[in-house]
Tab-separated table of C-alpha atoms and ligand atoms in Angstrom:
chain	number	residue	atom	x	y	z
A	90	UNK	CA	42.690	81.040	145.030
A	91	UNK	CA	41.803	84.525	145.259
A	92	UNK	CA	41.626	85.681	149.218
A	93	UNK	CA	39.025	88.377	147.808
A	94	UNK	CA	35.145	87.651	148.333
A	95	UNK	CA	33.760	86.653	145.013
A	96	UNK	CA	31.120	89.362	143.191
A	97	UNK	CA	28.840	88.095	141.050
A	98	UNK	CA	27.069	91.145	138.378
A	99	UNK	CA	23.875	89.706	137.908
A	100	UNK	CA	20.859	90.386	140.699
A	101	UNK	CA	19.401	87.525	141.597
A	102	UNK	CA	22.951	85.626	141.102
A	103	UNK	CA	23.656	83.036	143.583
A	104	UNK	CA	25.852	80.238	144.903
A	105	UNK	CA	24.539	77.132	146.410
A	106	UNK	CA	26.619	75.275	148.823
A	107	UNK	CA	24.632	72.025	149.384
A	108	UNK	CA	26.644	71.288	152.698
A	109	UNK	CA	26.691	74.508	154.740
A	110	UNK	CA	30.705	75.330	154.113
A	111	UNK	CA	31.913	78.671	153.815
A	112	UNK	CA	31.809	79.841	149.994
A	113	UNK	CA	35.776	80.112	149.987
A	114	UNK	CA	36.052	76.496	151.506
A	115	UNK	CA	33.792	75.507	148.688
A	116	UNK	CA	35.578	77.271	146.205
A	117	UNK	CA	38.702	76.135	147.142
A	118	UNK	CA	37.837	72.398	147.045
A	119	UNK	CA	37.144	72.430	143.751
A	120	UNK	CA	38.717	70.452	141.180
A	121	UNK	CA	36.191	69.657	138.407
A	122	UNK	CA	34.000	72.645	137.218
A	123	UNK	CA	31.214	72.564	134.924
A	124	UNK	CA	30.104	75.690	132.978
A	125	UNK	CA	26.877	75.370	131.099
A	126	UNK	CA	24.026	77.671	129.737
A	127	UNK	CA	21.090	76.324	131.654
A	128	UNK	CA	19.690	74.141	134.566
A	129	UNK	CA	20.309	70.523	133.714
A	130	UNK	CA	23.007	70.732	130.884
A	131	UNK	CA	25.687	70.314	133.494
A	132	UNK	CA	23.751	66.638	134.157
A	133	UNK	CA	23.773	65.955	130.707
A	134	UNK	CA	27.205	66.900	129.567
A	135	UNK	CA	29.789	66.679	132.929
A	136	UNK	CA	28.732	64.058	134.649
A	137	UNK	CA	32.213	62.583	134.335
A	138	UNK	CA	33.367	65.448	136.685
A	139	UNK	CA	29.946	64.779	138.772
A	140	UNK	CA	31.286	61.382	139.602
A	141	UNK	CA	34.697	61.152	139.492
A	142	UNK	CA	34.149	63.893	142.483
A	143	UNK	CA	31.662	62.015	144.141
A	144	UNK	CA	32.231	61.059	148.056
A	145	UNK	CA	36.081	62.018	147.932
A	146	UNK	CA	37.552	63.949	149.979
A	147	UNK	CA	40.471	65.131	148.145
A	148	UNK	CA	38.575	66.503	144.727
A	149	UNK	CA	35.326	68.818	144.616
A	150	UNK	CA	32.896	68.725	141.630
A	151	UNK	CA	31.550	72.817	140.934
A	152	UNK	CA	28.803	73.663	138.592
A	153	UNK	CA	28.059	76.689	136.994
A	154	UNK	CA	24.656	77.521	135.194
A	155	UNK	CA	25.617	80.816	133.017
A	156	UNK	CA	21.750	81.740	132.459
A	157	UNK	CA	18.892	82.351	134.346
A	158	UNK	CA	16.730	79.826	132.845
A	159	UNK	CA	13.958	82.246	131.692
A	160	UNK	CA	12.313	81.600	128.407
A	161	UNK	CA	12.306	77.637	128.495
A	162	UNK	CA	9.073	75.568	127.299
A	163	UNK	CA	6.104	75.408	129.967
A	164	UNK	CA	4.396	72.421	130.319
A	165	UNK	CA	0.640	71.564	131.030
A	166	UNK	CA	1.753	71.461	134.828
A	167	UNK	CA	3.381	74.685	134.632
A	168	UNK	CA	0.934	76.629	131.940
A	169	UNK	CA	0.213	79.207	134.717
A	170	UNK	CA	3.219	79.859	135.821
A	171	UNK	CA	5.434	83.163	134.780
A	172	UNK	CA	8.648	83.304	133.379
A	173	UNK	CA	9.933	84.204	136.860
A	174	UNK	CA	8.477	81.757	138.261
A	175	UNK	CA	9.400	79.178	135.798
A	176	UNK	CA	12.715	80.635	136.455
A	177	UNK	CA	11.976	79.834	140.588
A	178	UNK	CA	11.672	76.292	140.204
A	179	UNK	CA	14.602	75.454	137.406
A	180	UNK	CA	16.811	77.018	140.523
A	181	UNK	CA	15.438	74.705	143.088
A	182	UNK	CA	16.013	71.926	140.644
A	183	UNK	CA	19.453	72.679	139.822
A	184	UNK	CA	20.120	73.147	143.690
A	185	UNK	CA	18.299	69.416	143.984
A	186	UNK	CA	20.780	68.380	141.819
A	187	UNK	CA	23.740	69.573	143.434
A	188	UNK	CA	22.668	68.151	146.504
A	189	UNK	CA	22.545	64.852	145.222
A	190	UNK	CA	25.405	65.030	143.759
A	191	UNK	CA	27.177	66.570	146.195
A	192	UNK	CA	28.718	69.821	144.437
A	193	UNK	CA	31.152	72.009	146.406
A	194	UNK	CA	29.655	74.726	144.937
A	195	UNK	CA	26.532	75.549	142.394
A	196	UNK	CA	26.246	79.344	140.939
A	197	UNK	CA	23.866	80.598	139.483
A	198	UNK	CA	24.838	83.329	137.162
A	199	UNK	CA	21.373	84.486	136.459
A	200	UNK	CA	22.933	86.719	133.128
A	201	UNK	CA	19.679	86.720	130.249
A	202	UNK	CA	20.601	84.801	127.423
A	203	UNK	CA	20.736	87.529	125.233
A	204	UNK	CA	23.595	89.072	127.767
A	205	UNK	CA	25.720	85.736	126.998
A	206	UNK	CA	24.871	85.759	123.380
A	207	UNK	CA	26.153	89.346	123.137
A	208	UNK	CA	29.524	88.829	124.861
A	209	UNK	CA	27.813	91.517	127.842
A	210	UNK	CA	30.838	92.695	129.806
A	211	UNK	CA	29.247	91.206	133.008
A	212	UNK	CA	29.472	88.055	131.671
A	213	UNK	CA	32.524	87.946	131.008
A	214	UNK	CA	33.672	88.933	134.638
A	215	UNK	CA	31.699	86.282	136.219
A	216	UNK	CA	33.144	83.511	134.670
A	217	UNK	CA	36.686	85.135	134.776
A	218	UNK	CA	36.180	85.568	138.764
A	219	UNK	CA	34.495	82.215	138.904
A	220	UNK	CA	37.977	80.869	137.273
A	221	UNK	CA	40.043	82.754	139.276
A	222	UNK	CA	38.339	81.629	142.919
A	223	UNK	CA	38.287	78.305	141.735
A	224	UNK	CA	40.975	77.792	140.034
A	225	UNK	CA	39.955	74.051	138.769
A	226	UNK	CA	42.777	71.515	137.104
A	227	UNK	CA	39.683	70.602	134.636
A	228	UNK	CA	36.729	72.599	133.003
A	229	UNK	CA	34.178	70.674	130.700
A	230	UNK	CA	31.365	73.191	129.283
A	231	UNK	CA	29.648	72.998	125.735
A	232	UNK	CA	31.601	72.784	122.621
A	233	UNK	CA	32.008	74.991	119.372
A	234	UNK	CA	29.557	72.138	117.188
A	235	UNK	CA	26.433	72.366	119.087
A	236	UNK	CA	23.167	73.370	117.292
A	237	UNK	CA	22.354	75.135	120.495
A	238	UNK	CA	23.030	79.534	120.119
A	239	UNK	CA	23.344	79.758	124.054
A	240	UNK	CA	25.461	76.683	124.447
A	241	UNK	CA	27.591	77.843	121.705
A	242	UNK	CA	27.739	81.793	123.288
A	243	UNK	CA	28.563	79.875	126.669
A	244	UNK	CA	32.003	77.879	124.878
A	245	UNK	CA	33.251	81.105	123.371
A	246	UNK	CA	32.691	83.325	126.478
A	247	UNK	CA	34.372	80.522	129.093
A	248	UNK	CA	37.566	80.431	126.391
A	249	UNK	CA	37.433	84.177	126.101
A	250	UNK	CA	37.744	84.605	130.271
A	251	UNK	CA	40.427	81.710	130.821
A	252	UNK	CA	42.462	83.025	128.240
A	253	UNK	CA	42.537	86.350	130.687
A	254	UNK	CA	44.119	83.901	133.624
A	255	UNK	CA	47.405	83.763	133.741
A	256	UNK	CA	49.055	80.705	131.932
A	257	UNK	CA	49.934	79.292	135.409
A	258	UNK	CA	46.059	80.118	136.826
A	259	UNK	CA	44.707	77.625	133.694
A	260	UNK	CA	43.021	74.558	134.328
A	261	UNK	CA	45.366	71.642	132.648
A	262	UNK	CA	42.398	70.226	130.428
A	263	UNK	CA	38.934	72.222	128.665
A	264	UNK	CA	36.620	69.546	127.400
A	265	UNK	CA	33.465	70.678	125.035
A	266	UNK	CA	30.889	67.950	125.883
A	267	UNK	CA	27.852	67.062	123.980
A	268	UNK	CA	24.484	68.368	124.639
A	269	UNK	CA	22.507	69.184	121.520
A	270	UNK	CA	24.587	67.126	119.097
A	271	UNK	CA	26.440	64.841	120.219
A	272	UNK	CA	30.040	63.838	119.193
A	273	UNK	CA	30.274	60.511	117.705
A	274	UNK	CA	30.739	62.064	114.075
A	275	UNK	CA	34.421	62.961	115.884
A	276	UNK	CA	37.121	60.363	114.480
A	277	UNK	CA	37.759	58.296	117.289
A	278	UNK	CA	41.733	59.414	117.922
A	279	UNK	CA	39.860	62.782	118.286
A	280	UNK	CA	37.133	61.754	120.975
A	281	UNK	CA	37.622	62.633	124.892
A	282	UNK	CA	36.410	59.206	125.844
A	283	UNK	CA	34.793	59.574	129.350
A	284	UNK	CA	33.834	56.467	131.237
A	285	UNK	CA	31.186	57.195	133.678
A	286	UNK	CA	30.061	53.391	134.096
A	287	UNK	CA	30.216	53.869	138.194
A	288	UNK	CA	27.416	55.166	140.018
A	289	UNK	CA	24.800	54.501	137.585
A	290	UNK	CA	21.815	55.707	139.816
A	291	UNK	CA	23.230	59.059	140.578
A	292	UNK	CA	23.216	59.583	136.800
A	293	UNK	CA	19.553	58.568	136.648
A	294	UNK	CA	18.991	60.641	140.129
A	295	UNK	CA	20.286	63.832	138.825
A	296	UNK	CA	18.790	63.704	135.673
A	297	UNK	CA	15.294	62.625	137.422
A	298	UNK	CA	14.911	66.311	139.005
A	299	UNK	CA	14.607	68.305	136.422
A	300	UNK	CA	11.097	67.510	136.411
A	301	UNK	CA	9.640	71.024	134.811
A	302	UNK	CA	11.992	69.984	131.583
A	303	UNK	CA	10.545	66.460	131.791
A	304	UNK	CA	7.161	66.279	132.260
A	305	UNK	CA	5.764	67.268	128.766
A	306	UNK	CA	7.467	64.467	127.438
A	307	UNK	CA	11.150	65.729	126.649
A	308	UNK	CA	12.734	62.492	128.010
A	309	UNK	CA	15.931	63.681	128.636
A	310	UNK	CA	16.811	61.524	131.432
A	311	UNK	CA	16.459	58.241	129.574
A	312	UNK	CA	17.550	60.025	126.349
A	313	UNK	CA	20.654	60.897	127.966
A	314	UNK	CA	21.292	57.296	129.768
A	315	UNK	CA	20.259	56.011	126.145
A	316	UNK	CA	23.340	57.694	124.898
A	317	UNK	CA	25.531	57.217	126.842
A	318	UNK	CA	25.061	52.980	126.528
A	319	UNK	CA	24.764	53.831	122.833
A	320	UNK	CA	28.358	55.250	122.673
A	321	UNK	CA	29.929	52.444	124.716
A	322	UNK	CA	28.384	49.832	122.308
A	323	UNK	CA	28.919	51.230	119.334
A	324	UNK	CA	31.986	53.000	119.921
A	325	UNK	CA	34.266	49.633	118.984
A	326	UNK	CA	32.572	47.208	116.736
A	327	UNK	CA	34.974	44.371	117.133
A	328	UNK	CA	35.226	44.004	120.868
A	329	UNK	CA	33.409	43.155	123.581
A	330	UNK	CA	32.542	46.768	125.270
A	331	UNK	CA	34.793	47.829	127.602
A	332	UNK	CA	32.852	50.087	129.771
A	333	UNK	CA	28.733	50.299	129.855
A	334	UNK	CA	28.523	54.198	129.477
A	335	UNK	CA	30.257	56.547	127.828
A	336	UNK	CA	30.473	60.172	127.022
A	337	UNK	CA	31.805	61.758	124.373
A	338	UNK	CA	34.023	65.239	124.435
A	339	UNK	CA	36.138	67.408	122.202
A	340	UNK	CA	39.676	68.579	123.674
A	341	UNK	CA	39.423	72.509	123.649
A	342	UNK	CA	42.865	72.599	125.771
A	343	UNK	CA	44.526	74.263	122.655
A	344	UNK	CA	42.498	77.174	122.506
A	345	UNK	CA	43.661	78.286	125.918
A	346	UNK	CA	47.212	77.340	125.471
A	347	UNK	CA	47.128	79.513	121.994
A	348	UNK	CA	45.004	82.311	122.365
A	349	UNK	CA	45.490	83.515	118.818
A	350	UNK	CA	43.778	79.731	118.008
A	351	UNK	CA	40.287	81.422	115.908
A	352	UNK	CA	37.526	79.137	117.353
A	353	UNK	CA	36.507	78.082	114.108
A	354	UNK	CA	39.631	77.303	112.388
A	355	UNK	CA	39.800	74.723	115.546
A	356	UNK	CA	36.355	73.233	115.344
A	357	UNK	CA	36.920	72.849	111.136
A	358	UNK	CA	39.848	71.062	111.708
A	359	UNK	CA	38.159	68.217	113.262
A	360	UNK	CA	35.169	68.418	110.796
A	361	UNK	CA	38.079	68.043	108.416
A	362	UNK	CA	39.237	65.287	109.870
A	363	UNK	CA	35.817	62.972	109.716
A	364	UNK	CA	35.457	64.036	106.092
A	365	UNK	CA	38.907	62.839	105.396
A	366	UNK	CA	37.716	59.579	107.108
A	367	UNK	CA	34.761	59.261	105.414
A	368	UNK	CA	36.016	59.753	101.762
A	369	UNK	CA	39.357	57.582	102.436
A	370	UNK	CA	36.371	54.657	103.433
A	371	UNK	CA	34.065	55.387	100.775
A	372	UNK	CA	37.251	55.508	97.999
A	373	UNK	CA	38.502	52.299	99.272
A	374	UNK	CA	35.261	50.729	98.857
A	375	UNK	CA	35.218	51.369	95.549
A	376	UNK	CA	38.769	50.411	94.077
A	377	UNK	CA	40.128	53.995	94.618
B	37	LIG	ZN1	21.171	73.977	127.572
């Protein structure tokens, strides 16, 4: 915990605090952060965090949203509006959000994607600040196999800033969760397996505001309920399931505890892994 007010670069850059504390109160409490590229990922993708945080007293659930949101798809309701604008109400649904699910904290970044994409020194110093007032035992953001450019530019600039934290100032466990993609291809000895079978309506809840994103038909709040009961069924075909929900993450630990780890080389060597799966099956299958 830093006893320095937090800066943020960005104009326009905020942080929510849905119940009234002081920022370093906030900051402090926190446990869980989530570090995403836009207004709903963190919904999608940490919702472990989200609820394992929920209604305790002793562990704080912190989201950050790295972008400002501007660009995204405008829907018949929303034809008129301008980017800012657009950019308005994604902030008022993110804050929604972290109301209901009663964040410590929610920033808003407000950097231009292009500014994450480009590795923009600004960046950088956010997140690295956000890290150091926070100081959280567990980070999930996106991870290095997403078909998503932003989500993608998000993982490697979140590694690149804790790996600027002193080893004793890291959080104990990075987890790259699923957005675009998800992460059932991993083998399974190689899956973050998080349960998030409590609470079901807060899931729906928090996914439900993000009504600009939903209302021209991009279903992502059943789409990502509907994964997250597909994983828990399918995850082991021989048992009765275990848990109702489930989401799937990829440990990105090492690449903060080895900071000479190349991103890629890291990501490849679980891509290696399925394909070693997948031919041993196939080979077996056929008298090899
Ligand atoms: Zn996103």
């Amino acid at each position: 915990m830093s006893s320095t007010p937090i800066q943020l670069k960005a104009s326009g850059a905020e942080i929510y605090i849905p119940d009234g504390k002081s920022i370093a109160e906030a900051l402090n409490r926190t446990t869980h952060l989530g570090v995403c590229a836009h207004q709903d990922d963190l919904e999608i993708m940490a919702y472990e965090g989200i609820q394992e945080c929920f209604g305790k007293k002793d562990k704080g659930f912190s989201g950050v949203v790295v972008t400002n949101g501007g660009g995204s798809a405008r829907e018949a309701q929303y034809k008129d509006y301008t980017d800012q604008q657009m950019m308005d109400v994604r902030k008022i649904e993110q804050k929604k959000a972290a109301m209901i699910g009663e964040y410590s904290a929610q920033f808003l970044l407000n950097h231009p994607s292009s500014n994450v994409k480009s590795s923009h020194a600004d960046v950088l110093a956010d997140l690295e600040a956000v890290f150091t007032h926070c100081q959280p035992q567990v980070v999930y953001t996106h991870n290095f196999a997403d078909k998503h450019d932003t989500h993608v530019a998000v993982v490697s600039r979140v590694i690149a800033a804790l790996r600027k934290l002193p080893a004793d100032k890291r959080p104990k466990k990075v987890v790259g969760c699923e957005v675009w993609r998800d992460l059932d291809w991993l083998c399974d000895k190689d899956k973050v397996v998080m349960a998030v079978d409590e609470h079901e309506n807060l899931g729906d809840s928090l996914m439900g505001v993000f009504d600009s994103q939903i209302v021209g038909g991009k279903r992502y709040d059943l789409a990502a309920r509907g994964r997250r009961l597909a994983h828990a069924t399918f995850f082991e075909s021989h048992q009765v399931d275990k848990h109702k929900a489930l989401i799937w993450g990829m440990d990105l630990t090492p690449l903060i505890q080895n900071p000479s780890l190349d991103y890629f080389d890291y990501v490849k060597s679980y891509i290696d892994r399925f394909a070693d799966e997948v031919k041993d099956r196939v080979k077996r299958m056929n008298g090899g």
